[in-house]
PDB file of C-alpha atoms in Angstrom:
ATOM      1  CA  UNK A   1     -12.845  33.022 -16.662  1.00  0.00           C
ATOM      2  CA  UNK A   2      -9.309  31.677 -16.457  1.00  0.00           C
ATOM      3  CA  UNK A   3      -9.434  27.858 -16.524  1.00  0.00           C
ATOM      4  CA  UNK A   4      -5.694  27.252 -16.170  1.00  0.00           C
ATOM      5  CA  UNK A   5      -2.500  29.080 -15.416  1.00  0.00           C
ATOM      6  CA  UNK A   6       1.169  28.444 -16.298  1.00  0.00           C
ATOM      7  CA  UNK A   7       3.483  26.438 -14.124  1.00  0.00           C
ATOM      8  CA  UNK A   8       5.437  28.804 -11.865  1.00  0.00           C
ATOM      9  CA  UNK A   9       9.208  28.876 -11.828  1.00  0.00           C
ATOM     10  CA  UNK A  10      10.520  26.725  -9.005  1.00  0.00           C
ATOM     11  CA  UNK A  11      12.954  28.220  -6.472  1.00  0.00           C
ATOM     12  CA  UNK A  12      16.542  27.054  -6.754  1.00  0.00           C
ATOM     13  CA  UNK A  13      16.459  25.603  -3.215  1.00  0.00           C
ATOM     14  CA  UNK A  14      13.457  24.829  -1.031  1.00  0.00           C
ATOM     15  CA  UNK A  15      13.038  25.392   2.671  1.00  0.00           C
ATOM     16  CA  UNK A  16      14.699  22.032   3.460  1.00  0.00           C
ATOM     17  CA  UNK A  17      17.907  22.850   1.620  1.00  0.00           C
ATOM     18  CA  UNK A  18      19.454  21.164  -1.429  1.00  0.00           C
ATOM     19  CA  UNK A  19      17.992  17.865  -2.675  1.00  0.00           C
ATOM     20  CA  UNK A  20      20.106  14.924  -1.466  1.00  0.00           C
ATOM     21  CA  UNK A  21      17.821  11.966  -2.277  1.00  0.00           C
ATOM     22  CA  UNK A  22      18.812   9.568  -5.054  1.00  0.00           C
ATOM     23  CA  UNK A  23      15.290   9.546  -6.450  1.00  0.00           C
ATOM     24  CA  UNK A  24      13.690  12.790  -7.528  1.00  0.00           C
ATOM     25  CA  UNK A  25      10.509  11.989  -9.389  1.00  0.00           C
ATOM     26  CA  UNK A  26       8.969  13.754 -12.363  1.00  0.00           C
ATOM     27  CA  UNK A  27       6.921  16.265 -10.391  1.00  0.00           C
ATOM     28  CA  UNK A  28       8.726  19.603 -10.395  1.00  0.00           C
ATOM     29  CA  UNK A  29      10.154  20.602  -7.028  1.00  0.00           C
ATOM     30  CA  UNK A  30       8.742  23.336  -4.782  1.00  0.00           C
ATOM     31  CA  UNK A  31       6.438  24.891  -7.401  1.00  0.00           C
ATOM     32  CA  UNK A  32       3.476  25.189  -4.996  1.00  0.00           C
ATOM     33  CA  UNK A  33       5.194  25.993  -1.720  1.00  0.00           C
ATOM     34  CA  UNK A  34       8.860  26.114  -0.631  1.00  0.00           C
ATOM     35  CA  UNK A  35       7.958  23.767   2.240  1.00  0.00           C
ATOM     36  CA  UNK A  36       6.829  20.791   0.098  1.00  0.00           C
ATOM     37  CA  UNK A  37       9.220  19.462  -2.524  1.00  0.00           C
ATOM     38  CA  UNK A  38       6.740  17.387  -4.551  1.00  0.00           C
ATOM     39  CA  UNK A  39       3.270  18.658  -3.702  1.00  0.00           C
ATOM     40  CA  UNK A  40       1.021  16.024  -5.321  1.00  0.00           C
ATOM     41  CA  UNK A  41       3.369  13.153  -4.490  1.00  0.00           C
ATOM     42  CA  UNK A  42       3.256  14.264  -0.861  1.00  0.00           C
ATOM     43  CA  UNK A  43      -0.506  14.801  -0.768  1.00  0.00           C
ATOM     44  CA  UNK A  44      -1.482  11.469  -2.349  1.00  0.00           C
ATOM     45  CA  UNK A  45       0.171   9.497   0.445  1.00  0.00           C
ATOM     46  CA  UNK A  46      -2.953  10.261   2.469  1.00  0.00           C
ATOM     47  CA  UNK A  47      -4.472   7.199   0.724  1.00  0.00           C
ATOM     48  CA  UNK A  48      -2.253   4.879   2.798  1.00  0.00           C
ATOM     49  CA  UNK A  49      -3.059   6.725   6.013  1.00  0.00           C
ATOM     50  CA  UNK A  50      -6.834   6.659   5.408  1.00  0.00           C
ATOM     51  CA  UNK A  51      -6.889   2.954   4.580  1.00  0.00           C
ATOM     52  CA  UNK A  52      -4.686   2.181   7.577  1.00  0.00           C
ATOM     53  CA  UNK A  53      -6.974   4.185   9.872  1.00  0.00           C
ATOM     54  CA  UNK A  54     -10.002   2.300   8.529  1.00  0.00           C
ATOM     55  CA  UNK A  55      -8.259  -0.967   9.340  1.00  0.00           C
ATOM     56  CA  UNK A  56      -7.386   0.089  12.887  1.00  0.00           C
ATOM     57  CA  UNK A  57     -10.930   1.245  13.527  1.00  0.00           C
ATOM     58  CA  UNK A  58     -12.266  -2.151  12.481  1.00  0.00           C
ATOM     59  CA  UNK A  59      -9.839  -4.360  14.429  1.00  0.00           C
ATOM     60  CA  UNK A  60      -9.866  -2.335  17.662  1.00  0.00           C
ATOM     61  CA  UNK A  61     -13.090  -3.841  19.112  1.00  0.00           C
ATOM     62  CA  UNK A  62     -12.401  -7.351  17.781  1.00  0.00           C
ATOM     63  CA  UNK A  63     -11.958 -10.062  20.397  1.00  0.00           C
ATOM     64  CA  UNK A  64      -8.470 -10.782  19.056  1.00  0.00           C
ATOM     65  CA  UNK A  65      -7.850  -7.147  18.208  1.00  0.00           C
ATOM     66  CA  UNK A  66      -6.833  -3.879  19.785  1.00  0.00           C
ATOM     67  CA  UNK A  67      -4.538  -1.146  18.557  1.00  0.00           C
ATOM     68  CA  UNK A  68      -1.392  -3.166  19.396  1.00  0.00           C
ATOM     69  CA  UNK A  69      -2.594  -6.611  18.296  1.00  0.00           C
ATOM     70  CA  UNK A  70      -1.171  -8.669  15.429  1.00  0.00           C
ATOM     71  CA  UNK A  71      -4.337  -7.798  13.504  1.00  0.00           C
ATOM     72  CA  UNK A  72      -3.456  -4.108  13.803  1.00  0.00           C
ATOM     73  CA  UNK A  73       0.267  -4.287  12.951  1.00  0.00           C
ATOM     74  CA  UNK A  74      -0.170  -4.403   9.141  1.00  0.00           C
ATOM     75  CA  UNK A  75      -2.425  -1.337   9.282  1.00  0.00           C
ATOM     76  CA  UNK A  76       0.112   0.513  11.411  1.00  0.00           C
ATOM     77  CA  UNK A  77       2.661  -0.454   8.764  1.00  0.00           C
ATOM     78  CA  UNK A  78       0.429   1.010   6.055  1.00  0.00           C
ATOM     79  CA  UNK A  79       0.096   4.255   7.995  1.00  0.00           C
ATOM     80  CA  UNK A  80       3.882   4.246   8.411  1.00  0.00           C
ATOM     81  CA  UNK A  81       4.310   3.934   4.635  1.00  0.00           C
ATOM     82  CA  UNK A  82       2.064   6.953   4.118  1.00  0.00           C
ATOM     83  CA  UNK A  83       3.735   9.173   6.715  1.00  0.00           C
ATOM     84  CA  UNK A  84       7.314   8.270   5.791  1.00  0.00           C
ATOM     85  CA  UNK A  85       6.609   8.655   2.077  1.00  0.00           C
ATOM     86  CA  UNK A  86       5.073  12.076   2.807  1.00  0.00           C
ATOM     87  CA  UNK A  87       8.245  13.004   4.659  1.00  0.00           C
ATOM     88  CA  UNK A  88      10.397  11.917   1.736  1.00  0.00           C
ATOM     89  CA  UNK A  89       8.432  13.671  -1.015  1.00  0.00           C
ATOM     90  CA  UNK A  90       8.140  16.832   1.077  1.00  0.00           C
ATOM     91  CA  UNK A  91      11.854  17.102   1.948  1.00  0.00           C
ATOM     92  CA  UNK A  92      13.666  15.162  -0.843  1.00  0.00           C
ATOM     93  CA  UNK A  93      16.467  14.184   1.544  1.00  0.00           C
ATOM     94  CA  UNK A  94      18.518  10.980   1.515  1.00  0.00           C
ATOM     95  CA  UNK A  95      17.554  10.014   5.073  1.00  0.00           C
ATOM     96  CA  UNK A  96      13.840  10.541   4.370  1.00  0.00           C
ATOM     97  CA  UNK A  97      14.197   8.460   1.192  1.00  0.00           C
ATOM     98  CA  UNK A  98      15.608   5.624   3.308  1.00  0.00           C
ATOM     99  CA  UNK A  99      12.629   5.952   5.637  1.00  0.00           C
ATOM    100  CA  UNK A 100      10.284   5.677   2.672  1.00  0.00           C
ATOM    101  CA  UNK A 101      12.127   2.642   1.281  1.00  0.00           C
ATOM    102  CA  UNK A 102      12.251   0.770   4.576  1.00  0.00           C
ATOM    103  CA  UNK A 103       8.604   1.484   5.445  1.00  0.00           C
ATOM    104  CA  UNK A 104       7.694  -0.935   2.648  1.00  0.00           C
ATOM    105  CA  UNK A 105       9.415  -3.706   4.626  1.00  0.00           C
ATOM    106  CA  UNK A 106       7.484  -2.670   7.722  1.00  0.00           C
ATOM    107  CA  UNK A 107       4.107  -3.088   6.024  1.00  0.00           C
ATOM    108  CA  UNK A 108       4.705  -6.287   4.055  1.00  0.00           C
ATOM    109  CA  UNK A 109       6.723  -7.847   6.876  1.00  0.00           C
ATOM    110  CA  UNK A 110       3.868  -7.350   9.340  1.00  0.00           C
ATOM    111  CA  UNK A 111       1.395  -8.858   6.883  1.00  0.00           C
ATOM    112  CA  UNK A 112       3.597 -11.865   6.109  1.00  0.00           C
ATOM    113  CA  UNK A 113       4.162 -12.417   9.834  1.00  0.00           C
ATOM    114  CA  UNK A 114       0.403 -12.409  10.440  1.00  0.00           C
ATOM    115  CA  UNK A 115      -0.145 -14.974   7.690  1.00  0.00           C
ATOM    116  CA  UNK A 116       2.665 -17.283   8.778  1.00  0.00           C
ATOM    117  CA  UNK A 117       1.689 -17.179  12.453  1.00  0.00           C
ATOM    118  CA  UNK A 118      -1.980 -17.931  11.802  1.00  0.00           C
ATOM    119  CA  UNK A 119      -2.750 -21.345  13.354  1.00  0.00           C
ATOM    120  CA  UNK A 120       0.968 -21.843  14.101  1.00  0.00           C
ATOM    121  CA  UNK A 121       2.297 -23.233  17.372  1.00  0.00           C
ATOM    122  CA  UNK A 122       4.112 -20.886  19.791  1.00  0.00           C
ATOM    123  CA  UNK A 123       7.446 -22.417  18.744  1.00  0.00           C
ATOM    124  CA  UNK A 124       6.638 -21.872  15.073  1.00  0.00           C
ATOM    125  CA  UNK A 125       5.621 -18.270  15.767  1.00  0.00           C
ATOM    126  CA  UNK A 126       8.980 -17.611  17.425  1.00  0.00           C
ATOM    127  CA  UNK A 127      10.766 -19.171  14.450  1.00  0.00           C
ATOM    128  CA  UNK A 128       8.814 -17.079  11.943  1.00  0.00           C
ATOM    129  CA  UNK A 129       9.371 -13.890  13.946  1.00  0.00           C
ATOM    130  CA  UNK A 130      13.117 -14.465  14.262  1.00  0.00           C
ATOM    131  CA  UNK A 131      13.428 -15.395  10.574  1.00  0.00           C
ATOM    132  CA  UNK A 132      11.636 -12.261   9.380  1.00  0.00           C
ATOM    133  CA  UNK A 133      13.585  -9.972  11.732  1.00  0.00           C
ATOM    134  CA  UNK A 134      16.957 -11.522  10.949  1.00  0.00           C
ATOM    135  CA  UNK A 135      16.200 -11.189   7.235  1.00  0.00           C
ATOM    136  CA  UNK A 136      14.922  -7.617   7.189  1.00  0.00           C
ATOM    137  CA  UNK A 137      17.238  -5.964   9.731  1.00  0.00           C
ATOM    138  CA  UNK A 138      20.573  -6.826   8.004  1.00  0.00           C
ATOM    139  CA  UNK A 139      19.140  -6.029   4.562  1.00  0.00           C
ATOM    140  CA  UNK A 140      17.794  -2.692   5.828  1.00  0.00           C
ATOM    141  CA  UNK A 141      21.186  -1.802   7.320  1.00  0.00           C
ATOM    142  CA  UNK A 142      22.950  -2.799   4.096  1.00  0.00           C
ATOM    143  CA  UNK A 143      20.441  -0.851   1.984  1.00  0.00           C
ATOM    144  CA  UNK A 144      21.111   2.356   3.929  1.00  0.00           C
ATOM    145  CA  UNK A 145      24.887   1.830   4.176  1.00  0.00           C
ATOM    146  CA  UNK A 146      25.595   0.729   0.592  1.00  0.00           C
ATOM    147  CA  UNK A 147      22.935   2.916  -1.034  1.00  0.00           C
ATOM    148  CA  UNK A 148      21.755  -0.023  -3.150  1.00  0.00           C
ATOM    149  CA  UNK A 149      18.274  -0.797  -4.475  1.00  0.00           C
ATOM    150  CA  UNK A 150      18.440  -4.238  -6.161  1.00  0.00           C
ATOM    151  CA  UNK A 151      18.498  -6.367  -2.995  1.00  0.00           C
ATOM    152  CA  UNK A 152      15.779  -4.180  -1.472  1.00  0.00           C
ATOM    153  CA  UNK A 153      13.516  -4.725  -4.493  1.00  0.00           C
ATOM    154  CA  UNK A 154      14.222  -8.458  -4.700  1.00  0.00           C
ATOM    155  CA  UNK A 155      13.464  -9.080  -1.019  1.00  0.00           C
ATOM    156  CA  UNK A 156      10.344  -6.893  -1.112  1.00  0.00           C
ATOM    157  CA  UNK A 157       9.091  -8.626  -4.270  1.00  0.00           C
ATOM    158  CA  UNK A 158       9.753 -12.044  -2.733  1.00  0.00           C
ATOM    159  CA  UNK A 159       7.774 -11.162   0.384  1.00  0.00           C
ATOM    160  CA  UNK A 160       4.861  -9.880  -1.709  1.00  0.00           C
ATOM    161  CA  UNK A 161       4.912 -13.149  -3.664  1.00  0.00           C
ATOM    162  CA  UNK A 162       4.760 -15.175  -0.425  1.00  0.00           C
ATOM    163  CA  UNK A 163       1.856 -13.044   0.825  1.00  0.00           C
ATOM    164  CA  UNK A 164      -0.104 -13.556  -2.408  1.00  0.00           C
ATOM    165  CA  UNK A 165       0.463 -17.324  -2.366  1.00  0.00           C
ATOM    166  CA  UNK A 166      -0.571 -17.587   1.277  1.00  0.00           C
ATOM    167  CA  UNK A 167      -3.731 -15.535   0.699  1.00  0.00           C
ATOM    168  CA  UNK A 168      -4.748 -17.720  -2.261  1.00  0.00           C
ATOM    169  CA  UNK A 169      -4.180 -20.856  -0.167  1.00  0.00           C
ATOM    170  CA  UNK A 170      -6.268 -19.476   2.709  1.00  0.00           C
ATOM    171  CA  UNK A 171      -9.138 -18.610   0.372  1.00  0.00           C
ATOM    172  CA  UNK A 172      -9.114 -22.177  -0.962  1.00  0.00           C
ATOM    173  CA  UNK A 173      -9.037 -23.677   2.540  1.00  0.00           C
ATOM    174  CA  UNK A 174     -11.270 -21.370   4.593  1.00  0.00           C
ATOM    175  CA  UNK A 175     -14.108 -20.519   2.188  1.00  0.00           C
ATOM    176  CA  UNK A 176     -16.585 -23.328   1.535  1.00  0.00           C
ATOM    177  CA  UNK A 177     -18.791 -21.760  -1.132  1.00  0.00           C
ATOM    178  CA  UNK A 178     -17.329 -21.963  -4.627  1.00  0.00           C
ATOM    179  CA  UNK A 179     -19.083 -18.729  -5.583  1.00  0.00           C
ATOM    180  CA  UNK A 180     -17.615 -16.946  -2.566  1.00  0.00           C
ATOM    181  CA  UNK A 181     -14.169 -18.343  -3.410  1.00  0.00           C
ATOM    182  CA  UNK A 182     -14.463 -16.869  -6.900  1.00  0.00           C
ATOM    183  CA  UNK A 183     -15.498 -13.482  -5.508  1.00  0.00           C
ATOM    184  CA  UNK A 184     -12.598 -13.349  -3.061  1.00  0.00           C
ATOM    185  CA  UNK A 185     -10.248 -14.604  -5.760  1.00  0.00           C
ATOM    186  CA  UNK A 186     -11.390 -11.822  -8.093  1.00  0.00           C
ATOM    187  CA  UNK A 187     -10.928  -9.288  -5.326  1.00  0.00           C
ATOM    188  CA  UNK A 188      -7.383 -10.561  -4.757  1.00  0.00           C
ATOM    189  CA  UNK A 189      -6.778 -10.244  -8.500  1.00  0.00           C
ATOM    190  CA  UNK A 190      -8.161  -6.690  -8.398  1.00  0.00           C
ATOM    191  CA  UNK A 191      -5.655  -5.825  -5.664  1.00  0.00           C
ATOM    192  CA  UNK A 192      -2.729  -7.318  -7.576  1.00  0.00           C
ATOM    193  CA  UNK A 193      -3.834  -5.649 -10.831  1.00  0.00           C
ATOM    194  CA  UNK A 194      -4.137  -2.305  -9.078  1.00  0.00           C
ATOM    195  CA  UNK A 195      -0.582  -2.601  -7.793  1.00  0.00           C
ATOM    196  CA  UNK A 196       0.760  -3.630 -11.213  1.00  0.00           C
ATOM    197  CA  UNK A 197      -1.052  -0.762 -12.922  1.00  0.00           C
ATOM    198  CA  UNK A 198       0.442   1.626 -10.368  1.00  0.00           C
ATOM    199  CA  UNK A 199       3.880   0.192 -11.155  1.00  0.00           C
ATOM    200  CA  UNK A 200       3.210   0.749 -14.876  1.00  0.00           C
ATOM    201  CA  UNK A 201       2.415   4.422 -14.200  1.00  0.00           C
ATOM    202  CA  UNK A 202       5.494   4.678 -11.959  1.00  0.00           C
ATOM    203  CA  UNK A 203       7.662   3.556 -14.870  1.00  0.00           C
ATOM    204  CA  UNK A 204       6.121   6.046 -17.298  1.00  0.00           C
ATOM    205  CA  UNK A 205       6.706   8.816 -14.762  1.00  0.00           C
ATOM    206  CA  UNK A 206      10.292   7.696 -14.212  1.00  0.00           C
ATOM    207  CA  UNK A 207      11.412   6.861 -17.750  1.00  0.00           C
ATOM    208  CA  UNK A 208       9.381   9.313 -19.871  1.00  0.00           C
ATOM    209  CA  UNK A 209       9.557  12.329 -17.578  1.00  0.00           C
ATOM    210  CA  UNK A 210      10.495  14.827 -20.273  1.00  0.00           C
ATOM    211  CA  UNK A 211       7.451  14.002 -22.394  1.00  0.00           C
ATOM    212  CA  UNK A 212       5.130  13.950 -19.377  1.00  0.00           C
ATOM    213  CA  UNK A 213       6.441  17.309 -18.135  1.00  0.00           C
ATOM    214  CA  UNK A 214       6.043  18.933 -21.562  1.00  0.00           C
ATOM    215  CA  UNK A 215       2.450  17.691 -21.740  1.00  0.00           C
ATOM    216  CA  UNK A 216       1.683  18.997 -18.237  1.00  0.00           C
ATOM    217  CA  UNK A 217       3.074  22.402 -19.159  1.00  0.00           C
ATOM    218  CA  UNK A 218       0.828  22.549 -22.213  1.00  0.00           C
ATOM    219  CA  UNK A 219      -2.189  21.839 -19.986  1.00  0.00           C
ATOM    220  CA  UNK A 220      -1.152  24.260 -17.248  1.00  0.00           C
ATOM    221  CA  UNK A 221      -2.322  24.145 -13.636  1.00  0.00           C
ATOM    222  CA  UNK A 222      -4.410  22.689 -12.073  1.00  0.00           C
ATOM    223  CA  UNK A 223      -5.029  20.204 -14.929  1.00  0.00           C
ATOM    224  CA  UNK A 224      -1.400  19.153 -15.014  1.00  0.00           C
ATOM    225  CA  UNK A 225      -1.861  17.706 -11.527  1.00  0.00           C
ATOM    226  CA  UNK A 226      -3.937  14.897 -13.068  1.00  0.00           C
ATOM    227  CA  UNK A 227      -0.829  13.646 -14.854  1.00  0.00           C
ATOM    228  CA  UNK A 228       1.430  13.460 -11.816  1.00  0.00           C
ATOM    229  CA  UNK A 229       1.754   9.725 -12.391  1.00  0.00           C
ATOM    230  CA  UNK A 230       3.777   8.951  -9.282  1.00  0.00           C
ATOM    231  CA  UNK A 231       0.839  10.287  -7.283  1.00  0.00           C
ATOM    232  CA  UNK A 232      -1.404   7.743  -9.047  1.00  0.00           C
ATOM    233  CA  UNK A 233       1.142   5.077  -8.078  1.00  0.00           C
ATOM    234  CA  UNK A 234       0.388   5.953  -4.448  1.00  0.00           C
ATOM    235  CA  UNK A 235      -3.357   5.724  -5.101  1.00  0.00           C
ATOM    236  CA  UNK A 236      -3.312   2.343  -6.841  1.00  0.00           C
ATOM    237  CA  UNK A 237      -0.741   0.729  -4.538  1.00  0.00           C
ATOM    238  CA  UNK A 238      -2.782   1.991  -1.587  1.00  0.00           C
ATOM    239  CA  UNK A 239      -5.758   0.036  -2.934  1.00  0.00           C
ATOM    240  CA  UNK A 240      -3.519  -2.989  -3.529  1.00  0.00           C
ATOM    241  CA  UNK A 241      -2.099  -2.918  -0.002  1.00  0.00           C
ATOM    242  CA  UNK A 242      -5.476  -2.436   1.673  1.00  0.00           C
ATOM    243  CA  UNK A 243      -7.126  -5.247  -0.311  1.00  0.00           C
ATOM    244  CA  UNK A 244      -4.345  -7.593   0.782  1.00  0.00           C
ATOM    245  CA  UNK A 245      -4.492  -6.551   4.436  1.00  0.00           C
ATOM    246  CA  UNK A 246      -8.289  -6.622   4.630  1.00  0.00           C
ATOM    247  CA  UNK A 247      -8.385 -10.037   2.950  1.00  0.00           C
ATOM    248  CA  UNK A 248      -5.894 -11.402   5.455  1.00  0.00           C
ATOM    249  CA  UNK A 249      -7.819  -9.901   8.372  1.00  0.00           C
ATOM    250  CA  UNK A 250     -11.050 -11.417   7.076  1.00  0.00           C
ATOM    251  CA  UNK A 251      -9.559 -14.847   6.438  1.00  0.00           C
ATOM    252  CA  UNK A 252      -7.769 -15.203   9.789  1.00  0.00           C
ATOM    253  CA  UNK A 253     -10.782 -14.054  11.848  1.00  0.00           C
ATOM    254  CA  UNK A 254     -13.647 -15.654   9.901  1.00  0.00           C
ATOM    255  CA  UNK A 255     -15.910 -17.929  11.886  1.00  0.00           C
ATOM    256  CA  UNK A 256     -18.667 -20.248  10.759  1.00  0.00           C
ATOM    257  CA  UNK A 257     -21.725 -18.152   9.894  1.00  0.00           C
ATOM    258  CA  UNK A 258     -19.832 -14.857  10.064  1.00  0.00           C
ATOM    259  CA  UNK A 259     -19.490 -14.200   6.338  1.00  0.00           C
ATOM    260  CA  UNK A 260     -21.172 -10.925   5.495  1.00  0.00           C
ATOM    261  CA  UNK A 261     -19.881  -8.982   8.471  1.00  0.00           C
ATOM    262  CA  UNK A 262     -18.690  -6.135   6.262  1.00  0.00           C
ATOM    263  CA  UNK A 263     -19.013  -3.266   8.766  1.00  0.00           C
ATOM    264  CA  UNK A 264     -15.799  -1.323   9.085  1.00  0.00           C
ATOM    265  CA  UNK A 265     -14.267  -2.524   5.838  1.00  0.00           C
ATOM    266  CA  UNK A 266     -13.627   0.113   3.179  1.00  0.00           C
ATOM    267  CA  UNK A 267     -14.087   0.005  -0.588  1.00  0.00           C
ATOM    268  CA  UNK A 268     -13.537  -2.238  -2.523  1.00  0.00           C
ATOM    269  CA  UNK A 269     -13.567  -4.947   0.144  1.00  0.00           C
ATOM    270  CA  UNK A 270     -16.844  -3.990   1.811  1.00  0.00           C
ATOM    271  CA  UNK A 271     -19.090  -4.636  -1.197  1.00  0.00           C
ATOM    272  CA  UNK A 272     -17.537  -8.055  -1.869  1.00  0.00           C
ATOM    273  CA  UNK A 273     -17.960  -9.212   1.747  1.00  0.00           C
ATOM    274  CA  UNK A 274     -21.568  -8.010   1.650  1.00  0.00           C
ATOM    275  CA  UNK A 275     -22.202 -10.046  -1.520  1.00  0.00           C
ATOM    276  CA  UNK A 276     -20.694 -13.093   0.164  1.00  0.00           C
ATOM    277  CA  UNK A 277     -23.185 -12.634   3.008  1.00  0.00           C
ATOM    278  CA  UNK A 278     -26.031 -12.770   0.490  1.00  0.00           C
ATOM    279  CA  UNK A 279     -24.570 -15.952  -0.994  1.00  0.00           C
ATOM    280  CA  UNK A 280     -24.198 -17.558   2.453  1.00  0.00           C
ATOM    281  CA  UNK A 281     -27.768 -16.741   3.475  1.00  0.00           C
ATOM    282  CA  UNK A 282     -29.102 -18.024   0.144  1.00  0.00           C
ATOM    283  CA  UNK A 283     -27.180 -21.292   0.429  1.00  0.00           C
ATOM    284  CA  UNK A 284     -28.216 -21.683   4.088  1.00  0.00           C
ATOM    285  CA  UNK A 285     -31.848 -21.318   2.991  1.00  0.00           C
ATOM    286  CA  UNK A 286     -31.429 -24.134   0.475  1.00  0.00           C
ATOM    287  CA  UNK A 287     -30.163 -26.457   3.200  1.00  0.00           C
ATOM    288  CA  UNK A 288     -33.210 -25.926   5.433  1.00  0.00           C
TER     289      UNK A 288
END
């Protein structure tokens, strides 16, 4: 029985024409089908779409929810990241690369807006909305026009930092049980660690491509697919993004006695919320 087969020779040009994107990751182009430039990198974006769909399904029946509510916007942003990144990795065009880049602003901007507007006055909400829009729109235009990446990365990293700080502050303020605080804090750390590990794999894929490609060729297909490291970046950053969004949703909608309502959350958030419910019921029993 044949357990692997050699990598096929890629066509000179795929169905979408010559590659025009600035970034062309380590996965070899069009080796599976002429219609998908980077097959695994395209396929693994389904992680963002699945997590986003889980989030929408949970917030839709919520009293403050619905598909077009502020609770839903971050999940729509996550779905947008998945679809636009699929488009980029499938076509390898400059305009689809820009869509992929800017979708990151869409997701983190929606999440930061939700955090800033929580318990804010209407005037403060307008200020936050205008500030975010008038920051992201000019930078997005400049990013596409000047074909630069540094400002994009700095602004995105700064927004992620603000989101992390705000989540940590909400955990400290909204959760009464010290044990539950530790559990949510560890889950937040898991999300951050997942994203950083994905970034580590992204860098190996980007900077050591020749070595990675040679190793994949020695393994052959389909085993070489396991070492498409940019695809793992999608997987781990998908976990990171969902943990952050689910934590924010939980923290801004939590009500007294509601801890443990884990239905609709996906892994790894669901199990932690369930454990917090056990803690709450145990501590409530002690107070009786």
